[in-house]
Coordinates of C-alpha atoms and ligand atoms in Angstrom, one line a residue:
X1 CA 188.3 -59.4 -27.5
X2 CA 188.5 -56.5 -29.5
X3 CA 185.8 -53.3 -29.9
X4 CA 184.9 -50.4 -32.3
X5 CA 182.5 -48.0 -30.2
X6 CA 181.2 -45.8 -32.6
X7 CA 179.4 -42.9 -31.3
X8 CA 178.5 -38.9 -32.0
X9 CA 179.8 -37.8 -28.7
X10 CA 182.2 -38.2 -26.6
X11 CA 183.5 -36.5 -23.6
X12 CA 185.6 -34.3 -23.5
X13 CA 186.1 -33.9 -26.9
X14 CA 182.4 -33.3 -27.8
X15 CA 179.7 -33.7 -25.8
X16 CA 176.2 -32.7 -25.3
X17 CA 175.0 -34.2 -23.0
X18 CA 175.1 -38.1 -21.2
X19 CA 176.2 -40.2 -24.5
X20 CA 179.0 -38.1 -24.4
X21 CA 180.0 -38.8 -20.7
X22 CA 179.1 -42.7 -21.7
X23 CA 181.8 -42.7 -24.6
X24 CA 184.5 -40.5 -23.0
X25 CA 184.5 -43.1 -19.7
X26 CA 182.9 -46.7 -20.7
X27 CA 185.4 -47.4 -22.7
X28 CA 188.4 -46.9 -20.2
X29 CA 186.6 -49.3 -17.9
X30 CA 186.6 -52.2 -20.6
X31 CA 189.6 -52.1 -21.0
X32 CA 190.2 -52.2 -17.9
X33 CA 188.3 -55.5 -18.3
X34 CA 191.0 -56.5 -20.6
X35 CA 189.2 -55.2 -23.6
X36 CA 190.7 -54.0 -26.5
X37 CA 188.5 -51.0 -27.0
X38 CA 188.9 -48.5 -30.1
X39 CA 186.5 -45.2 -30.2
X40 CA 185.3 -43.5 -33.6
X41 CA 183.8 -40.0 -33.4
X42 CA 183.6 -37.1 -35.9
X43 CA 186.0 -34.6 -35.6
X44 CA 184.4 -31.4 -35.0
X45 CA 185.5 -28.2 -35.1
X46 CA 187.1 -28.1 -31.2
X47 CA 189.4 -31.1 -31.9
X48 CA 192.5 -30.2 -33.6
X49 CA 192.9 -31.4 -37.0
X50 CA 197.0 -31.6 -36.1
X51 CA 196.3 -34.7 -34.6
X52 CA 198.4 -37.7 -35.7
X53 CA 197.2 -39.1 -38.5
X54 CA 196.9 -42.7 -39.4
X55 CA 195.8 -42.8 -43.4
X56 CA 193.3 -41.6 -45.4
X57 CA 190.7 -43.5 -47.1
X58 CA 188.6 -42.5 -50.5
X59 CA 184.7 -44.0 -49.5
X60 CA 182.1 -44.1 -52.2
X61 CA 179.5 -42.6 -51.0
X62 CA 176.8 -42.7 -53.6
X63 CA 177.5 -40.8 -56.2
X64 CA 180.7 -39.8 -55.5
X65 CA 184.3 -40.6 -54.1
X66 CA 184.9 -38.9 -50.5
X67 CA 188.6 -38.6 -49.1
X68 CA 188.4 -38.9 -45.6
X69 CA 191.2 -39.3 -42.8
X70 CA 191.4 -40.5 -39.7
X71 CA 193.5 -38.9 -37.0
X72 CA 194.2 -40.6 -33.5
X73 CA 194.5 -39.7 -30.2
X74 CA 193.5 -41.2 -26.6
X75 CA 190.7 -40.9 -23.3
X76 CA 192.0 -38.5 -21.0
X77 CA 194.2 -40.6 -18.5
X78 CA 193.9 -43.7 -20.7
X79 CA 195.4 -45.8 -23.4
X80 CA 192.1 -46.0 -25.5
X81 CA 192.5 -45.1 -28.7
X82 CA 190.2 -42.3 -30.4
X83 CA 189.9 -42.2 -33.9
X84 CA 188.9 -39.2 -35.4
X85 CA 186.8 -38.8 -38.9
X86 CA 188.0 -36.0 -40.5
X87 CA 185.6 -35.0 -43.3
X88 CA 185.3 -30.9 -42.4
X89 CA 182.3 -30.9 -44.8
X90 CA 180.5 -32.8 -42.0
X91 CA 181.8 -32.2 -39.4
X92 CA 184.1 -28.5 -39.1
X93 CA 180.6 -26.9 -37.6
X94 CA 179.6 -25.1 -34.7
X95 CA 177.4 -27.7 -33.1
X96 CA 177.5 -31.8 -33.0
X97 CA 173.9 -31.8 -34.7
X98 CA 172.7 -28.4 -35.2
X99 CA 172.8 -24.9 -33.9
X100 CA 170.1 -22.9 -31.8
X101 CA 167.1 -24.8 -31.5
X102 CA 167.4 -26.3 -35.7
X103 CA 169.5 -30.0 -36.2
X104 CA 171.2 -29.7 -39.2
X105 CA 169.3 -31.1 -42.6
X106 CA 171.9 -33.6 -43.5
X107 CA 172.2 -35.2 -40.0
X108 CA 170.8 -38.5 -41.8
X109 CA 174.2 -38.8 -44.2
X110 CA 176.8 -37.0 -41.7
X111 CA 176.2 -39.8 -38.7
X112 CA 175.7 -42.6 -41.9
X113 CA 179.1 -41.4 -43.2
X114 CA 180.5 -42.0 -39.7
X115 CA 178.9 -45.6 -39.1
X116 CA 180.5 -46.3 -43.1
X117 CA 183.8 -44.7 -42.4
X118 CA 184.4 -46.7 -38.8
X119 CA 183.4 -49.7 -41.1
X120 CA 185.8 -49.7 -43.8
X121 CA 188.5 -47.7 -41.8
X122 CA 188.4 -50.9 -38.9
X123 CA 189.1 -53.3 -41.6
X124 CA 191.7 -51.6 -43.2
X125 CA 193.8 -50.1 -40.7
X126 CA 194.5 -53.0 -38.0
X127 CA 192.4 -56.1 -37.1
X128 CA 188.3 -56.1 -37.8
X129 CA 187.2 -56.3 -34.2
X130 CA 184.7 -58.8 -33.3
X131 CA 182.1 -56.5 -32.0
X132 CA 181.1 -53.0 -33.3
X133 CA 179.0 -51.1 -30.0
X134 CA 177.1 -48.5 -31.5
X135 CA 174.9 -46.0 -29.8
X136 CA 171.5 -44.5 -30.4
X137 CA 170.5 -43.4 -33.7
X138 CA 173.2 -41.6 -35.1
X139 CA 175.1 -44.7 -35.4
X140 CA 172.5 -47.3 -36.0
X141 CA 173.2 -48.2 -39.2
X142 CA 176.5 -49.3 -39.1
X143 CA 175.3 -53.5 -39.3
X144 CA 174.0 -52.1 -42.3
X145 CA 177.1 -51.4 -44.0
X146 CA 179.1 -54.1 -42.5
X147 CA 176.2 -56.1 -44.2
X148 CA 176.9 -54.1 -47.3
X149 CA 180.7 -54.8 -47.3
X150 CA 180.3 -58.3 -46.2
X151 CA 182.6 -57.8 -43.0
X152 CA 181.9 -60.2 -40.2
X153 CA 181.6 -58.5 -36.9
X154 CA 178.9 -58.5 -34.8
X155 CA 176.6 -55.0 -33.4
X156 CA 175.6 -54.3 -29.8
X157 CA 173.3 -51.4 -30.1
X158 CA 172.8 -48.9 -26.9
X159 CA 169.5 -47.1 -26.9
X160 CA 170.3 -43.9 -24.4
X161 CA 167.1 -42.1 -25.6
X162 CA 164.3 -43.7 -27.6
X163 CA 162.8 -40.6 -27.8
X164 CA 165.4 -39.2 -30.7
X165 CA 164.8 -42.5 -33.6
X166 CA 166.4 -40.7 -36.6
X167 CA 163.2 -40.3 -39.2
X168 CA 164.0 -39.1 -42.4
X169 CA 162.3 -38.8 -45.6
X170 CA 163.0 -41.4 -48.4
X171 CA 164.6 -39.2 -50.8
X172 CA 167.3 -38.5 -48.0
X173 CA 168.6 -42.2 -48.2
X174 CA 169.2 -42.4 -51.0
X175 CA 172.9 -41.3 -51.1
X176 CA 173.8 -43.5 -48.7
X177 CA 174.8 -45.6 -51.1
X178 CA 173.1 -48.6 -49.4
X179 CA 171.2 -51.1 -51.3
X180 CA 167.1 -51.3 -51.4
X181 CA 167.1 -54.2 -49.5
X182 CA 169.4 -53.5 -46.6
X183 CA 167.3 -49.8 -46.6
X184 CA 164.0 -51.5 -46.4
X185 CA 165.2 -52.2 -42.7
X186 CA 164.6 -48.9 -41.8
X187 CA 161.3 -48.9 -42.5
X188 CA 159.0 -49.1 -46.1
X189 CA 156.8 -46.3 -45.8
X190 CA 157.5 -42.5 -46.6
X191 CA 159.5 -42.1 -43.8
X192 CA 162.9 -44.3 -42.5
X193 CA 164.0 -44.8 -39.1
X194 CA 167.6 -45.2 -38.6
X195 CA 167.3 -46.7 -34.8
X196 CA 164.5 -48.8 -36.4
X197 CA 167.3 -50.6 -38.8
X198 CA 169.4 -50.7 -36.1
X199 CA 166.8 -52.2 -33.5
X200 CA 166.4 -55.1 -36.2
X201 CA 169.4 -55.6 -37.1
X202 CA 171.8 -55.7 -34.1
X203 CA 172.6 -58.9 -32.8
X204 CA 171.9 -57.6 -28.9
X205 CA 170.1 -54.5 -27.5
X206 CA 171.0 -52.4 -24.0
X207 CA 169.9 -49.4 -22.9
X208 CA 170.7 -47.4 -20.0
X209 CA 168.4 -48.8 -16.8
X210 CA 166.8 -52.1 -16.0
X211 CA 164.0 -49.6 -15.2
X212 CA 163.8 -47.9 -18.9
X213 CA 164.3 -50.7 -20.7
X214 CA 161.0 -51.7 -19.2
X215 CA 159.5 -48.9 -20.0
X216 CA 160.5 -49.0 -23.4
X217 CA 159.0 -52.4 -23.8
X218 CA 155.4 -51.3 -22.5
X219 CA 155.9 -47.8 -24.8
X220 CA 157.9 -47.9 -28.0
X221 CA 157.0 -44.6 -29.1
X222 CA 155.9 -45.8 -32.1
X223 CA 159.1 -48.4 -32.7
X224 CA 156.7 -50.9 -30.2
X225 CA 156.5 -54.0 -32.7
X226 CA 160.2 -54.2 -33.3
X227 CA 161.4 -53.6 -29.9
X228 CA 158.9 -56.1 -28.4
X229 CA 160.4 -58.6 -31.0
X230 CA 163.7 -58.0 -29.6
X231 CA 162.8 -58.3 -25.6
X232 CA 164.9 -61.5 -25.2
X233 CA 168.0 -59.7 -26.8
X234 CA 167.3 -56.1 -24.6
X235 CA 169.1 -55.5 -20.9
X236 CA 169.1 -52.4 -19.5
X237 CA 172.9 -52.0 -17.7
X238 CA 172.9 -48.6 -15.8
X239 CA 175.6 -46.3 -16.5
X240 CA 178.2 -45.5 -14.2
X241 CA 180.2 -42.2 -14.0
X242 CA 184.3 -41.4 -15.1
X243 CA 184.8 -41.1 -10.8
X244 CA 188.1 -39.3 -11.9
X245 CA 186.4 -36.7 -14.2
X246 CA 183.8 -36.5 -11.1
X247 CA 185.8 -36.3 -7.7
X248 CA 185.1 -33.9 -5.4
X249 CA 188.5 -34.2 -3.7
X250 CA 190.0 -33.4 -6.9
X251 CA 188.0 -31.2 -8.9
X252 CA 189.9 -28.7 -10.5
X253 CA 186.5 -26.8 -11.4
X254 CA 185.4 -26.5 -7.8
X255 CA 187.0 -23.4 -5.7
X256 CA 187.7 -26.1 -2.8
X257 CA 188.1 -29.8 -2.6
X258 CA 186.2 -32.0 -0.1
X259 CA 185.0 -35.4 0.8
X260 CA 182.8 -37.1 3.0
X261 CA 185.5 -36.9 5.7
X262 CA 185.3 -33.1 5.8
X263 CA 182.8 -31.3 4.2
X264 CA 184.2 -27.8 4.9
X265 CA 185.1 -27.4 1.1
X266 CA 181.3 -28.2 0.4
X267 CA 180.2 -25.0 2.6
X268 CA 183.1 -23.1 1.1
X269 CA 181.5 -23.9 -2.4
X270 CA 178.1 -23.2 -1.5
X271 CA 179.2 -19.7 0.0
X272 CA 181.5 -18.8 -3.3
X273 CA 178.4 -20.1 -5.3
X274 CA 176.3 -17.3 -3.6
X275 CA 178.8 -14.8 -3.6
X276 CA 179.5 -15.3 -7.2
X277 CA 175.9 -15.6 -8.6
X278 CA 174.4 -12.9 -6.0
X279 CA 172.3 -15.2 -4.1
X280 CA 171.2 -14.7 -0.7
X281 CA 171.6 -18.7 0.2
X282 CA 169.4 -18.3 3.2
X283 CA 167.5 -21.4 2.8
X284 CA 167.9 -24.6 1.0
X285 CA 169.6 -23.9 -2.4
X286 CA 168.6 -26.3 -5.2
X287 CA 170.5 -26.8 -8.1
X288 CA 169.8 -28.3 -11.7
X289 CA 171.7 -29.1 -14.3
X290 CA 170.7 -30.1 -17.9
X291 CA 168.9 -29.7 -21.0
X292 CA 166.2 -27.4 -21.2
X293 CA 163.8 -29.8 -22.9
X294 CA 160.3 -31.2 -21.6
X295 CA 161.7 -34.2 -21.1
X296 CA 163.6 -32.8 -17.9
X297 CA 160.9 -31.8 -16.6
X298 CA 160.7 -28.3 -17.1
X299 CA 157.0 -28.0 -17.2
X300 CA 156.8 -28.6 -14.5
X301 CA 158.8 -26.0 -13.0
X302 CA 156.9 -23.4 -15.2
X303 CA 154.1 -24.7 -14.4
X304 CA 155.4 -24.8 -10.1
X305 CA 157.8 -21.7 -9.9
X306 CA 155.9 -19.7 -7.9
X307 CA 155.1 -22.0 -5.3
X308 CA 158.6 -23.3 -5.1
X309 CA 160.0 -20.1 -4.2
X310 CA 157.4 -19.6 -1.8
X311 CA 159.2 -22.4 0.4
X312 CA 162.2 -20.3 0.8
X313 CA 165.0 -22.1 -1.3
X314 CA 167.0 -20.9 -3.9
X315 CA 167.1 -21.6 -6.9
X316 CA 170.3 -22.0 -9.6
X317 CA 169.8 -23.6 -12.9
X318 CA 172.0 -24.1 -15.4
X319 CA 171.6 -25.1 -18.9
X320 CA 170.7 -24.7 -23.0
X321 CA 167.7 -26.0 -25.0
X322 CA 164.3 -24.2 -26.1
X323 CA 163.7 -21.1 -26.4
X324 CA 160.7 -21.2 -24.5
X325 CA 162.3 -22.1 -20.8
X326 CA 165.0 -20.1 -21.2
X327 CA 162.6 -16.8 -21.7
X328 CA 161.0 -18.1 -19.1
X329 CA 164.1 -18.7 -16.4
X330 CA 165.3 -14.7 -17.6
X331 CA 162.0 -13.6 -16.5
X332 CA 162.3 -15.8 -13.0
X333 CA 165.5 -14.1 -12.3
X334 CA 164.4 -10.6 -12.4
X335 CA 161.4 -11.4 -10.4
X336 CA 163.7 -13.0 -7.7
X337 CA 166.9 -11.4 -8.4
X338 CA 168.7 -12.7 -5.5
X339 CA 167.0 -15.9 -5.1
X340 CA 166.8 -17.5 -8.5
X341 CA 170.1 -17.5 -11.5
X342 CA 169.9 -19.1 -14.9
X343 CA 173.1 -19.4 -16.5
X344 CA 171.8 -20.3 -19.7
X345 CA 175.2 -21.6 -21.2
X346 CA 176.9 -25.0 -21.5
X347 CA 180.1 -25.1 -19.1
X348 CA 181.8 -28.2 -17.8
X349 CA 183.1 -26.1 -14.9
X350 CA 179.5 -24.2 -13.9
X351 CA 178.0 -27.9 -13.9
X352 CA 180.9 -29.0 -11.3
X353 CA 180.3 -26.1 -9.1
X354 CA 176.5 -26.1 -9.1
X355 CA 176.5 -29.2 -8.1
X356 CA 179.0 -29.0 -5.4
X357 CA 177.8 -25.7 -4.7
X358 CA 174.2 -27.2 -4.0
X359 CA 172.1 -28.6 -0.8
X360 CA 169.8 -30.4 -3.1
X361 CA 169.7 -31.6 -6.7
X362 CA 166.3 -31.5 -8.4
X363 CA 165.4 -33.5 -11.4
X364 CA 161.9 -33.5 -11.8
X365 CA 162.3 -35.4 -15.3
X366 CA 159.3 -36.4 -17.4
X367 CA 161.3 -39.7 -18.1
X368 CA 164.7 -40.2 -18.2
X369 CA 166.8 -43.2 -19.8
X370 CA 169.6 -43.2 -17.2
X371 CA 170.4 -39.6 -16.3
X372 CA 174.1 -39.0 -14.7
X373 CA 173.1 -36.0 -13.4
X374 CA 171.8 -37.5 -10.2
X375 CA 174.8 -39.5 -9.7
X376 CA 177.2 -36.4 -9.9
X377 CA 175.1 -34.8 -7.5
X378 CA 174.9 -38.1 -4.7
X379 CA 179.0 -37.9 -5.1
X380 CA 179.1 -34.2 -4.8
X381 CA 177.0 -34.7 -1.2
X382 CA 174.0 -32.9 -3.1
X383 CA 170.9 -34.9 -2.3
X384 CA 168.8 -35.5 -5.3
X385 CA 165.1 -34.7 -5.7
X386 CA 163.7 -37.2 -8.4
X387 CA 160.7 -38.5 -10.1
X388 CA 160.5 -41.9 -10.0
X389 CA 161.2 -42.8 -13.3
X390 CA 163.2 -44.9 -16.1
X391 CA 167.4 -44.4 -14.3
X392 CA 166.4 -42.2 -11.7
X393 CA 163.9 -44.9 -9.9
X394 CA 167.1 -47.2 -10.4
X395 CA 169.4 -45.0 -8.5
X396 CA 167.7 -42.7 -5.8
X397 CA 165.6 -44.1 -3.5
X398 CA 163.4 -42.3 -0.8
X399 CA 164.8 -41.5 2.7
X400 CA 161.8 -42.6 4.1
X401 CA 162.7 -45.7 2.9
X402 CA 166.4 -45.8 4.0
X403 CA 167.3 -44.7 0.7
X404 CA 170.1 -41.5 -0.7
X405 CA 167.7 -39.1 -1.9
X406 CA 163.6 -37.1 -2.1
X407 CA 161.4 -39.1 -4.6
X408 CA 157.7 -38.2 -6.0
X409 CA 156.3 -40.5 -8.1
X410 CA 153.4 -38.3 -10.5
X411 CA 154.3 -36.1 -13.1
X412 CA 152.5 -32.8 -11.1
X413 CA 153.8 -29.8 -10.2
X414 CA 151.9 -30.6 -6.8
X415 CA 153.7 -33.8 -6.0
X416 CA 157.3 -32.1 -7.6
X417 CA 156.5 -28.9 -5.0
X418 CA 155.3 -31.7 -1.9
X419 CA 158.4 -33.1 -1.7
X420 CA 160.8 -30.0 -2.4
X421 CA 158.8 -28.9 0.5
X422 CA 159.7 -31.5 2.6
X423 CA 163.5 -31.1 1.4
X424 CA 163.2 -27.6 2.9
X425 CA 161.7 -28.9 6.0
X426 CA 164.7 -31.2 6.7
X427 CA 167.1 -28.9 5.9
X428 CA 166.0 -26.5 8.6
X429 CA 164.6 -28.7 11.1
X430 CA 167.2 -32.0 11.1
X431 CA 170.5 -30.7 9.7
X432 CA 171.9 -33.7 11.7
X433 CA 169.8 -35.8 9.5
X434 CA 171.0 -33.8 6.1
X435 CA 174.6 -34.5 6.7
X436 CA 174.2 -38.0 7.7
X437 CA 171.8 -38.3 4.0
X438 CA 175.2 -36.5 2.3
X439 CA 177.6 -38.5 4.0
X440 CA 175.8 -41.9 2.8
X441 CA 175.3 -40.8 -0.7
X442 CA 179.2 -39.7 -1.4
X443 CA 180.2 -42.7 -0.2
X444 CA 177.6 -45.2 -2.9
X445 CA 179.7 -46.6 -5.5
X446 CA 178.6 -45.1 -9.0
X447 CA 181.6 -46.4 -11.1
X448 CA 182.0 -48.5 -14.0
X449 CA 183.0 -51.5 -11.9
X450 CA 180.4 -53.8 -11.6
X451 CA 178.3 -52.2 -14.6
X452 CA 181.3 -52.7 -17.2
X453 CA 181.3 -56.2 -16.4
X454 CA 177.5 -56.9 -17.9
X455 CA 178.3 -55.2 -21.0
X456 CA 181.4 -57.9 -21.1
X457 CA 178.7 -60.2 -20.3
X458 CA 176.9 -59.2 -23.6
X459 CA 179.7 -59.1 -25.6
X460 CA 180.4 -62.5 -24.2
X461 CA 176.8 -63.5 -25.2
X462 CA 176.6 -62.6 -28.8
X463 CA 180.0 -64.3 -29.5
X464 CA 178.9 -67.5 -28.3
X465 CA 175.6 -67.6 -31.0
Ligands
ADP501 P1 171.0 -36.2 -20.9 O1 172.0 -37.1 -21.5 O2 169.6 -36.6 -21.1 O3 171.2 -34.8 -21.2 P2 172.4 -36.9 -18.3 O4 172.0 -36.6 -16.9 O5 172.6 -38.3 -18.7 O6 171.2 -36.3 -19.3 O7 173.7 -36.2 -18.8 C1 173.8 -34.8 -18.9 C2 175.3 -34.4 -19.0 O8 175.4 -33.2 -19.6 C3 175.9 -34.2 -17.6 O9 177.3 -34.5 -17.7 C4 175.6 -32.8 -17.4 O10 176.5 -32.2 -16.5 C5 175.9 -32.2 -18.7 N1 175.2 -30.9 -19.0 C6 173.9 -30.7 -19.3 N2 173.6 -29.4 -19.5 C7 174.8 -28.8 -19.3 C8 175.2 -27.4 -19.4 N3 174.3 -26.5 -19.7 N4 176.5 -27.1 -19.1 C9 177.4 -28.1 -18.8 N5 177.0 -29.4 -18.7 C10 175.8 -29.8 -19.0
GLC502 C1 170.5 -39.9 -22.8 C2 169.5 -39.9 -21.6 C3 170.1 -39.9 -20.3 C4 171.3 -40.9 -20.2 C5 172.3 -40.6 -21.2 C6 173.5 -41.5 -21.2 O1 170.9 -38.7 -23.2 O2 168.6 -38.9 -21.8 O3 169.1 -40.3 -19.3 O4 171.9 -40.8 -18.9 O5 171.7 -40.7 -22.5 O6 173.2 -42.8 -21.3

């Protein structure tokens, strides 16, 4: 069976958040499956334009004739094949979709160019493969253009985050060179919705948790009527992690290695943590990793901050979004300069060490498709403190319950600070109890294996309509 993913990210080459991790590691597991699994992504500025190349193609694209190459190269300790689009008009940029806190304007016919290019460039350059997986809205429309070229290959479409649907004012499709007809897919009114035409038109639909794709059925966010037509073609098939990328015993970002065996390295990367960001690490230090975006719950740390610290912890977060939280983290620090660091940056190797470095994990998120995060953090012996919601309900489940990790169910800072609280009563009253929580949570199995496997399953399904 053969593959195109066709995505806007993927790890390490470009990434900004989870899709990227998705792309950069999925893909090694199919083909570990015995898949034959080829990856398109832009090339962006980062990713050398010396790369092999394998032709060039001319595309129309509207109203004019665009030369694009593609240049090859491979996953990290795989034989999966990358194909770069090399259009530096697009892509050669500073950001995947935009810089500071603006996307770029023509986001709508960069990621359509992509979904057109891994089109036309699969069915000239080797074999057309049976199935095209494309992933959230950036790449949503590429049934569209296989429609438009009459290739026959099916689309499995992966929602990761309904919450980013790709509307666009009419005017903006119109260079897409797609016809009325296949356009009216994305919508009639004023506005188009790329993920809508690609909701409607895939021939199957996953997204990233049994739990979210539940949720995404009872709340569409406004895409309810065509996602509830689809239910019967919708699985949600959590994510796993790349467990090489992710290994505590072999982490080249970490200042020691450890395991569950020995978890000296652990303490000797919680003291370098300290030592390194100034803080005190007398009690409980909680870590966080992500986007600084309402959606990960920042609110209600705003909203909580003051009582948190009250219990004692520390507190080291590290990540990039709006404006807003990150003023408000720089103010934090300076009113608990050694208890509280924002590193308000994006670095593969801070978000290794935080999270090795760390006691706890919190990820209070508002709602969250899959999240990784959480899974990084239950290899990385760092206990994750959760709301119950979309991927994280899927993964961590309550001590109290027999489960790997602290879990609060309402979106309050009361019940986010209740259960932080009773994280910091473990961890000074039943230390016993902490490492044996660790010990069972580096040992879960959060690989591809068994996850890889459905998405065969669905590959499976749509070739035997
Ligand atoms: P999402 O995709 O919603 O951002 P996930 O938990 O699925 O959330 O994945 C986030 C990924 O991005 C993880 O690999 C995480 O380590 C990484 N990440 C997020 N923010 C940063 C940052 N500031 N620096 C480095 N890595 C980050
Ligand atoms: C999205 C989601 C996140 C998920 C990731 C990878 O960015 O926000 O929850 O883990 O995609 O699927």
């Amino acid at each position: 069976m053969r593959v195109v993913f066709v995505a806007a990210e993927a790890a390490p080459f470009a990434k900004a958040g989870g899709l990227g991790d998705v792309i950069g590691s999925l893909p090694k597991a199919l083909s570990q499956l015995g898949i034959d699994v080829t990856v398109f992504i832009p090339r962006y500025r980062g990713v050398p334009s010396s790369l092999p190349k394998l032709g060039t193609l001319r595309i129309n694209g509207g109203n004019e004739i665009k030369e694009v190459s593609i240049l090859q190269g491979f996953l990290p300790r795989s034989r999966v094949p990358v194909h770069f689009v090399d259009f530096p008009p697009y892509y050669e940029r500073a950001g995947i979709y935009g810089e500071g806190d603006r996307d770029y304007p023509d986001n709508l016919t960069r990621f359509a160019f992509l979904c057109q290019v891994a089109a036309v460039a699969s069915a000239e350059f080797g074999r057309l493969p049976e199935i095209f997986h494309v992933h959230d809205w950036h790449t949503a429309l590429l049934p569209l253009y296989l429609r438009y070229y009459g290739l026959e290959a099916k689309t499995v479409l992966t929602i990761h985050n309904l919450a980013f649907q790709g509307w666009f004012p009419r005017e903006a499709w119109a260079s897409l060179g797609l016809s009325e007809d296949l356009l009216a897919l994305a919508g009639q009114g004023e506005w188009r919705c790329a993920l809508r035409a690609g909701i409607v038109s895939a021939e199957a639909l996953t997204t990233v948790s049994p739990t979210y794709a539940q949720e995404i059925l009872s709340d569409g966010l406004g895409l309810d009527e065509v996602l509830r037509a689809r239910a019967a073609d919708l699985v949600g098939i959590l994510n796993g992690i790349d467990t090489e990328e992710w290994d505590p015993e072999k982490d080249e970002h970490l200042w020691a290695p450890y395991s569950h065996h020995d978890l000296r390295g652990k303490a000797l990367n919680r003291r370098k943590l300290c030592a390194e960001l100034g803080l005190r690490g007398d009690g409980p230090i909680l870590g966080m990793v992500g986007r600084l975006t309402e959606q990960k719950g920042l609110d209600l740390l705003v909203a909580g901050l003051d009582r948190v610290m009250a219990l004692g912890v520390n507190l080291v977060i590290l990540g990039t979004g709006e404006a807003r939280y990150g003023e408000f983290l720089r103010q934090a620090e300076k009113r608990w300069p050694q208890r509280l660091r924002a590193l308000l940056e994006f670095s593969e190797t801070w978000a290794h060490r935080v999270i090795a470095g760390a006691d706890f994990l919190l990820m209070p998120s508002r709602f969250e498709p899959c999240g990784l995060t959480q899974l990084y953090a239950l290899r990385y012996g760092a206990i994750p403190i959760v709301r119950a919601v979309g991927g994280l309900r899927d993964t961590v489940a309550d001590i109290e319950d027999g489960g790997n990790g602290l879990v609060f169910e309402d979106y309050t800072a009361e019940a986010m600070i209740e259960t932080i609280a009773r994280a910091v009563r473990l961890w000074h009253e039943a230390r016993e109890k902490v490492l044996a929580i660790r010990r069972r949570g580096m040992q879960g199995d959060y690989s591809w294996k068994t996850t890889a496997q459905k998405y065969l399953a669905v590959y499976e399904r749509v070739l035997s309509r």
